[in-house]
Coordinates of C-alpha atoms in Angstrom, one line a residue:
X1 CA 12.3 35.1 -2.0
X2 CA 11.4 31.7 -2.9
X3 CA 9.2 29.5 -1.1
X4 CA 8.8 26.0 -1.5
X5 CA 5.4 24.7 -1.8
X6 CA 4.5 20.8 -1.2
X7 CA 1.8 19.5 -3.4
X8 CA 0.3 15.9 -2.0
X9 CA -0.1 13.2 -4.4
X10 CA -3.4 11.2 -4.6
X11 CA -2.0 8.0 -4.0
X12 CA 0.2 8.4 -1.5
X13 CA -2.9 7.3 1.8
X14 CA -1.4 8.8 5.0
X15 CA 1.9 10.4 5.0
X16 CA 4.3 9.8 8.1
X17 CA 4.8 12.2 11.1
X18 CA 6.5 15.6 10.8
X19 CA 7.2 14.8 6.5
X20 CA 7.0 18.1 5.5
X21 CA 10.2 19.2 8.4
X22 CA 12.3 16.7 6.9
X23 CA 11.0 17.5 3.6
X24 CA 12.4 21.3 4.3
X25 CA 15.4 20.1 5.7
X26 CA 16.3 18.4 2.2
X27 CA 15.1 21.2 0.3
X28 CA 17.4 23.5 2.2
X29 CA 20.3 21.0 2.5
X30 CA 20.5 20.2 5.6
X31 CA 19.6 16.9 5.7
X32 CA 20.6 14.1 2.5
X33 CA 17.7 12.2 0.2
X34 CA 18.5 9.1 3.5
X35 CA 16.7 10.6 5.9
X36 CA 13.8 11.6 4.2
X37 CA 11.1 9.4 5.7
X38 CA 10.1 6.4 3.4
X39 CA 7.2 7.1 1.1
X40 CA 6.1 4.7 -0.3
X41 CA 4.6 2.2 2.4
X42 CA 2.0 5.0 2.1
X43 CA 0.4 4.6 -1.3
X44 CA -2.5 3.2 -2.2
X45 CA -1.2 0.7 -4.6
X46 CA -5.2 -0.1 -5.1
X47 CA -5.4 3.8 -7.1
X48 CA -3.1 3.0 -9.5
X49 CA -1.7 -0.5 -9.4
X50 CA 1.5 0.6 -12.6
X51 CA 2.6 3.1 -9.7
X52 CA 6.9 2.7 -9.8
X53 CA 7.3 5.2 -6.9
X54 CA 10.5 7.2 -7.3
X55 CA 13.3 7.6 -5.3
X56 CA 14.8 10.1 -3.6
X57 CA 18.1 10.2 -5.3
X58 CA 15.8 10.4 -8.4
X59 CA 15.1 14.1 -6.8
X60 CA 18.7 15.1 -5.7
X61 CA 19.5 14.9 -8.9

């Protein structure tokens, strides 16, 4: 049996509420990538000014 794990990225300051639930729904294929919260607005670009946020469609591949 497999369990998903989540590793928080250091350049993201505050994750949106219930983002873990949404991510688990996405991994269970009960939610499309369009329903995932937008983490781009939570990235602390002062720590990494060259950060290119990935799109959720890249995760879906």
